[in-house]
């Protein structure tokens, strides 16, 4: 006697959509926390991995595509912040060397 329960709850479609949602969330986290490069790069890499796995499992999905795009943007922001920080520290070091002359 069935009481309205669906036996196909864990179908392959659900796992793929869950990965697509996780990819999108990780991509957004990557953008929001781009000042913390270690979190942003990790979330971006995981977001891309989950999106690719979701696309393989379910096919093309808008959320997975959004996850890839957001992850890449967050990683670019984090890398840009790292480059700016390194250049800034190099400029400060150069200025300190000039003052010592």
Short mmCIF file of N, CA and C in Angstrom, two decimals:
data_model
loop_
_atom_site.label_atom_id
_atom_site.label_comp_id
_atom_site.label_asym_id
_atom_site.label_seq_id
_atom_site.Cartn_x
_atom_site.Cartn_y
_atom_site.Cartn_z
N UNK A 1 0.83 -1.17 0.00
CA UNK A 1 0.00 0.00 0.00
C UNK A 1 0.88 1.24 0.00
N UNK A 2 0.77 2.04 -1.02
CA UNK A 2 1.58 3.25 -1.14
C UNK A 2 0.88 4.42 -0.47
N UNK A 3 1.63 5.11 0.36
CA UNK A 3 1.05 6.25 1.07
C UNK A 3 1.60 7.56 0.53
N UNK A 4 1.84 7.63 -0.76
CA UNK A 4 2.29 8.87 -1.37
C UNK A 4 3.80 9.06 -1.34
N UNK A 5 4.53 8.02 -0.98
CA UNK A 5 5.98 8.15 -0.97
C UNK A 5 6.53 7.85 -2.36
N UNK A 6 7.53 8.59 -2.74
CA UNK A 6 8.16 8.40 -4.03
C UNK A 6 9.44 7.58 -3.83
N UNK A 7 9.49 6.41 -4.41
CA UNK A 7 10.64 5.53 -4.24
C UNK A 7 11.84 5.98 -5.06
N UNK A 8 11.65 6.86 -6.02
CA UNK A 8 12.74 7.32 -6.88
C UNK A 8 13.29 8.66 -6.40
N UNK A 9 13.40 8.83 -5.12
CA UNK A 9 13.84 10.12 -4.57
C UNK A 9 15.29 10.43 -4.94
N UNK A 10 16.16 9.45 -4.88
CA UNK A 10 17.57 9.67 -5.17
C UNK A 10 17.89 9.31 -6.62
N UNK A 11 17.16 9.91 -7.53
CA UNK A 11 17.42 9.65 -8.94
C UNK A 11 18.68 10.40 -9.37
N UNK A 12 19.30 10.01 -10.49
CA UNK A 12 20.51 10.70 -10.96
C UNK A 12 20.29 12.18 -11.22
N UNK A 13 19.06 12.55 -11.58
CA UNK A 13 18.77 13.96 -11.83
C UNK A 13 18.97 14.80 -10.57
N UNK A 14 18.57 14.27 -9.43
CA UNK A 14 18.68 15.02 -8.18
C UNK A 14 20.14 15.28 -7.81
N UNK A 15 20.99 14.27 -7.96
CA UNK A 15 22.40 14.44 -7.61
C UNK A 15 23.07 15.49 -8.47
N UNK A 16 22.72 15.54 -9.74
CA UNK A 16 23.29 16.52 -10.64
C UNK A 16 22.84 17.93 -10.32
N UNK A 17 21.56 18.06 -9.97
CA UNK A 17 21.06 19.38 -9.61
C UNK A 17 21.67 19.86 -8.30
N UNK A 18 21.89 18.95 -7.38
CA UNK A 18 22.53 19.33 -6.12
C UNK A 18 23.94 19.82 -6.34
N UNK A 19 24.65 19.18 -7.26
CA UNK A 19 26.01 19.63 -7.57
C UNK A 19 25.98 20.97 -8.29
N UNK A 20 24.96 21.19 -9.13
CA UNK A 20 24.85 22.48 -9.81
C UNK A 20 24.57 23.60 -8.81
N UNK A 21 23.71 23.33 -7.85
CA UNK A 21 23.42 24.33 -6.81
C UNK A 21 24.66 24.59 -5.97
N UNK A 22 25.37 23.53 -5.60
CA UNK A 22 26.60 23.70 -4.82
C UNK A 22 27.63 24.50 -5.61
N UNK A 23 27.71 24.26 -6.90
CA UNK A 23 28.64 25.01 -7.75
C UNK A 23 28.30 26.49 -7.77
N UNK A 24 27.02 26.80 -7.90
CA UNK A 24 26.60 28.19 -7.93
C UNK A 24 26.86 28.88 -6.59
N UNK A 25 26.57 28.19 -5.50
CA UNK A 25 26.81 28.75 -4.17
C UNK A 25 28.30 28.98 -3.95
N UNK A 26 29.13 28.02 -4.33
CA UNK A 26 30.58 28.18 -4.17
C UNK A 26 31.11 29.30 -5.06
N UNK A 27 30.55 29.47 -6.24
CA UNK A 27 30.94 30.58 -7.10
C UNK A 27 30.61 31.93 -6.48
N UNK A 28 29.43 32.03 -5.89
CA UNK A 28 29.04 33.28 -5.22
C UNK A 28 29.93 33.53 -4.01
N UNK A 29 30.22 32.49 -3.25
CA UNK A 29 31.14 32.63 -2.10
C UNK A 29 32.51 33.08 -2.58
N UNK A 30 32.95 32.56 -3.71
CA UNK A 30 34.24 32.94 -4.27
C UNK A 30 34.29 34.42 -4.61
N UNK A 31 33.20 34.96 -5.12
CA UNK A 31 33.15 36.39 -5.44
C UNK A 31 33.09 37.23 -4.18
N UNK A 32 32.19 36.85 -3.27
CA UNK A 32 31.98 37.66 -2.06
C UNK A 32 33.22 37.69 -1.18
N UNK A 33 33.92 36.58 -1.08
CA UNK A 33 35.09 36.50 -0.20
C UNK A 33 36.41 36.59 -0.98
N UNK A 34 36.42 37.38 -2.06
CA UNK A 34 37.62 37.46 -2.88
C UNK A 34 38.78 38.12 -2.14
N UNK A 35 38.51 38.89 -1.09
CA UNK A 35 39.60 39.50 -0.31
C UNK A 35 40.38 38.44 0.46
N UNK A 36 39.74 37.35 0.77
CA UNK A 36 40.40 36.22 1.43
C UNK A 36 40.76 35.23 0.34
N UNK A 37 41.93 35.40 -0.28
CA UNK A 37 42.29 34.67 -1.48
C UNK A 37 42.29 33.17 -1.28
N UNK A 38 42.68 32.71 -0.10
CA UNK A 38 42.75 31.27 0.13
C UNK A 38 41.36 30.63 0.16
N UNK A 39 40.37 31.36 0.63
CA UNK A 39 38.99 30.86 0.61
C UNK A 39 38.42 30.99 -0.80
N UNK A 40 38.68 32.11 -1.44
CA UNK A 40 38.13 32.37 -2.76
C UNK A 40 38.66 31.38 -3.80
N UNK A 41 39.95 31.14 -3.79
CA UNK A 41 40.51 30.20 -4.77
C UNK A 41 40.02 28.77 -4.53
N UNK A 42 39.94 28.38 -3.26
CA UNK A 42 39.44 27.03 -2.94
C UNK A 42 37.99 26.87 -3.36
N UNK A 43 37.15 27.87 -3.02
CA UNK A 43 35.74 27.80 -3.39
C UNK A 43 35.57 27.83 -4.91
N UNK A 44 36.40 28.61 -5.59
CA UNK A 44 36.31 28.68 -7.05
C UNK A 44 36.67 27.37 -7.72
N UNK A 45 37.73 26.74 -7.25
CA UNK A 45 38.15 25.46 -7.82
C UNK A 45 37.08 24.40 -7.57
N UNK A 46 36.57 24.35 -6.35
CA UNK A 46 35.51 23.37 -6.05
C UNK A 46 34.24 23.66 -6.85
N UNK A 47 33.92 24.94 -7.03
CA UNK A 47 32.75 25.31 -7.82
C UNK A 47 32.86 24.84 -9.26
N UNK A 48 34.04 24.99 -9.83
CA UNK A 48 34.24 24.54 -11.21
C UNK A 48 34.15 23.01 -11.30
N UNK A 49 34.74 22.32 -10.33
CA UNK A 49 34.69 20.85 -10.33
C UNK A 49 33.25 20.36 -10.23
N UNK A 50 32.48 20.94 -9.30
CA UNK A 50 31.08 20.52 -9.14
C UNK A 50 30.26 20.82 -10.39
N UNK A 51 30.52 21.95 -11.03
CA UNK A 51 29.77 22.30 -12.24
C UNK A 51 30.07 21.33 -13.38
N UNK A 52 31.34 20.97 -13.54
CA UNK A 52 31.70 20.02 -14.59
C UNK A 52 31.07 18.65 -14.32
N UNK A 53 31.13 18.21 -13.07
CA UNK A 53 30.51 16.92 -12.72
C UNK A 53 29.00 16.95 -12.95
N UNK A 54 28.37 18.07 -12.62
CA UNK A 54 26.93 18.21 -12.84
C UNK A 54 26.60 18.18 -14.32
N UNK A 55 27.40 18.87 -15.13
CA UNK A 55 27.15 18.86 -16.57
C UNK A 55 27.32 17.47 -17.17
N UNK A 56 28.26 16.69 -16.65
CA UNK A 56 28.45 15.33 -17.14
C UNK A 56 27.29 14.42 -16.72
N UNK A 57 26.76 14.66 -15.51
CA UNK A 57 25.73 13.77 -14.97
C UNK A 57 24.36 14.06 -15.55
N UNK A 58 24.00 15.34 -15.63
CA UNK A 58 22.65 15.72 -16.03
C UNK A 58 22.59 16.29 -17.44
N UNK A 59 23.65 16.89 -17.89
CA UNK A 59 23.65 17.63 -19.15
C UNK A 59 23.78 19.11 -18.83
N UNK A 60 23.67 19.93 -19.84
CA UNK A 60 23.82 21.37 -19.64
C UNK A 60 22.73 21.88 -18.69
N UNK A 61 23.17 22.65 -17.70
CA UNK A 61 22.25 23.19 -16.71
C UNK A 61 22.63 24.65 -16.47
N UNK A 62 21.63 25.51 -16.38
CA UNK A 62 21.89 26.93 -16.18
C UNK A 62 22.61 27.24 -14.89
N UNK A 63 22.25 26.52 -13.83
CA UNK A 63 22.90 26.76 -12.54
C UNK A 63 24.37 26.34 -12.57
N UNK A 64 24.67 25.27 -13.27
CA UNK A 64 26.06 24.83 -13.39
C UNK A 64 26.87 25.84 -14.19
N UNK A 65 26.27 26.38 -15.24
CA UNK A 65 26.95 27.41 -16.02
C UNK A 65 27.18 28.66 -15.19
N UNK A 66 26.19 29.04 -14.40
CA UNK A 66 26.34 30.19 -13.51
C UNK A 66 27.43 29.92 -12.47
N UNK A 67 27.53 28.68 -12.00
CA UNK A 67 28.56 28.32 -11.05
C UNK A 67 29.95 28.44 -11.65
N UNK A 68 30.10 28.01 -12.91
CA UNK A 68 31.40 28.13 -13.58
C UNK A 68 31.77 29.60 -13.74
N UNK A 69 30.82 30.40 -14.21
CA UNK A 69 31.10 31.82 -14.45
C UNK A 69 31.44 32.53 -13.14
N UNK A 70 30.65 32.32 -12.10
CA UNK A 70 30.90 32.98 -10.81
C UNK A 70 32.23 32.51 -10.21
N UNK A 71 32.53 31.24 -10.35
CA UNK A 71 33.80 30.72 -9.82
C UNK A 71 34.99 31.34 -10.52
N UNK A 72 34.91 31.45 -11.83
CA UNK A 72 36.02 32.05 -12.59
C UNK A 72 36.18 33.52 -12.24
N UNK A 73 35.07 34.24 -12.13
CA UNK A 73 35.14 35.67 -11.77
C UNK A 73 35.74 35.83 -10.38
N UNK A 74 35.30 35.02 -9.41
CA UNK A 74 35.85 35.10 -8.06
C UNK A 74 37.33 34.79 -8.03
N UNK A 75 37.76 33.80 -8.81
CA UNK A 75 39.18 33.46 -8.85
C UNK A 75 40.00 34.58 -9.50
N UNK A 76 39.46 35.21 -10.54
CA UNK A 76 40.16 36.33 -11.18
C UNK A 76 40.31 37.48 -10.19
N UNK A 77 39.24 37.79 -9.44
CA UNK A 77 39.32 38.85 -8.43
C UNK A 77 40.39 38.52 -7.39
N UNK A 78 40.42 37.28 -6.92
CA UNK A 78 41.39 36.88 -5.90
C UNK A 78 42.82 36.99 -6.43
N UNK A 79 43.03 36.54 -7.65
CA UNK A 79 44.37 36.62 -8.24
C UNK A 79 44.77 38.08 -8.45
N UNK A 80 43.83 38.92 -8.86
CA UNK A 80 44.13 40.35 -9.03
C UNK A 80 44.52 40.98 -7.70
N UNK A 81 43.84 40.61 -6.63
CA UNK A 81 44.18 41.15 -5.30
C UNK A 81 45.57 40.68 -4.88
N UNK A 82 45.91 39.43 -5.17
CA UNK A 82 47.25 38.92 -4.84
C UNK A 82 48.31 39.71 -5.61
N UNK A 83 48.08 39.93 -6.91
CA UNK A 83 49.05 40.66 -7.74
C UNK A 83 49.20 42.10 -7.24
N UNK A 84 48.10 42.75 -6.92
CA UNK A 84 48.16 44.13 -6.41
C UNK A 84 48.92 44.18 -5.09
N UNK A 85 48.67 43.21 -4.22
CA UNK A 85 49.37 43.19 -2.93
C UNK A 85 50.87 42.97 -3.12
N UNK A 86 51.25 42.06 -4.01
CA UNK A 86 52.68 41.81 -4.25
C UNK A 86 53.34 43.05 -4.86
N UNK A 87 52.68 43.67 -5.81
CA UNK A 87 53.25 44.88 -6.42
C UNK A 87 53.35 46.02 -5.41
N UNK A 88 52.35 46.13 -4.54
CA UNK A 88 52.39 47.16 -3.50
C UNK A 88 53.53 46.94 -2.53
N UNK A 89 53.72 45.70 -2.12
CA UNK A 89 54.83 45.40 -1.21
C UNK A 89 56.18 45.61 -1.89
N UNK A 90 56.26 45.29 -3.17
CA UNK A 90 57.50 45.53 -3.90
C UNK A 90 57.79 47.02 -4.01
N UNK A 91 56.74 47.81 -4.23
CA UNK A 91 56.93 49.26 -4.31
C UNK A 91 57.35 49.83 -2.97
N UNK A 92 56.76 49.33 -1.89
CA UNK A 92 57.18 49.79 -0.57
C UNK A 92 58.61 49.41 -0.27
N UNK A 93 59.01 48.23 -0.67
CA UNK A 93 60.39 47.79 -0.48
C UNK A 93 61.35 48.64 -1.30
N UNK A 94 60.95 48.99 -2.52
CA UNK A 94 61.79 49.85 -3.35
C UNK A 94 61.93 51.24 -2.77
N UNK A 95 60.83 51.75 -2.20
CA UNK A 95 60.88 53.08 -1.58
C UNK A 95 61.76 53.06 -0.36
N UNK A 96 61.72 51.99 0.41
CA UNK A 96 62.55 51.89 1.61
C UNK A 96 64.03 51.82 1.22
N UNK A 97 64.33 51.15 0.13
CA UNK A 97 65.71 51.05 -0.33
C UNK A 97 66.22 52.42 -0.79
N UNK A 98 65.33 53.20 -1.42
CA UNK A 98 65.73 54.53 -1.87
C UNK A 98 65.98 55.49 -0.70
N UNK A 99 65.21 55.33 0.35
CA UNK A 99 65.39 56.18 1.53
C UNK A 99 66.70 55.87 2.25
N UNK A 100 67.17 54.65 2.14
CA UNK A 100 68.39 54.24 2.82
C UNK A 100 69.66 54.70 2.13
N UNK A 101 69.54 55.20 0.92
CA UNK A 101 70.74 55.60 0.16
C UNK A 101 71.30 56.87 0.65
#
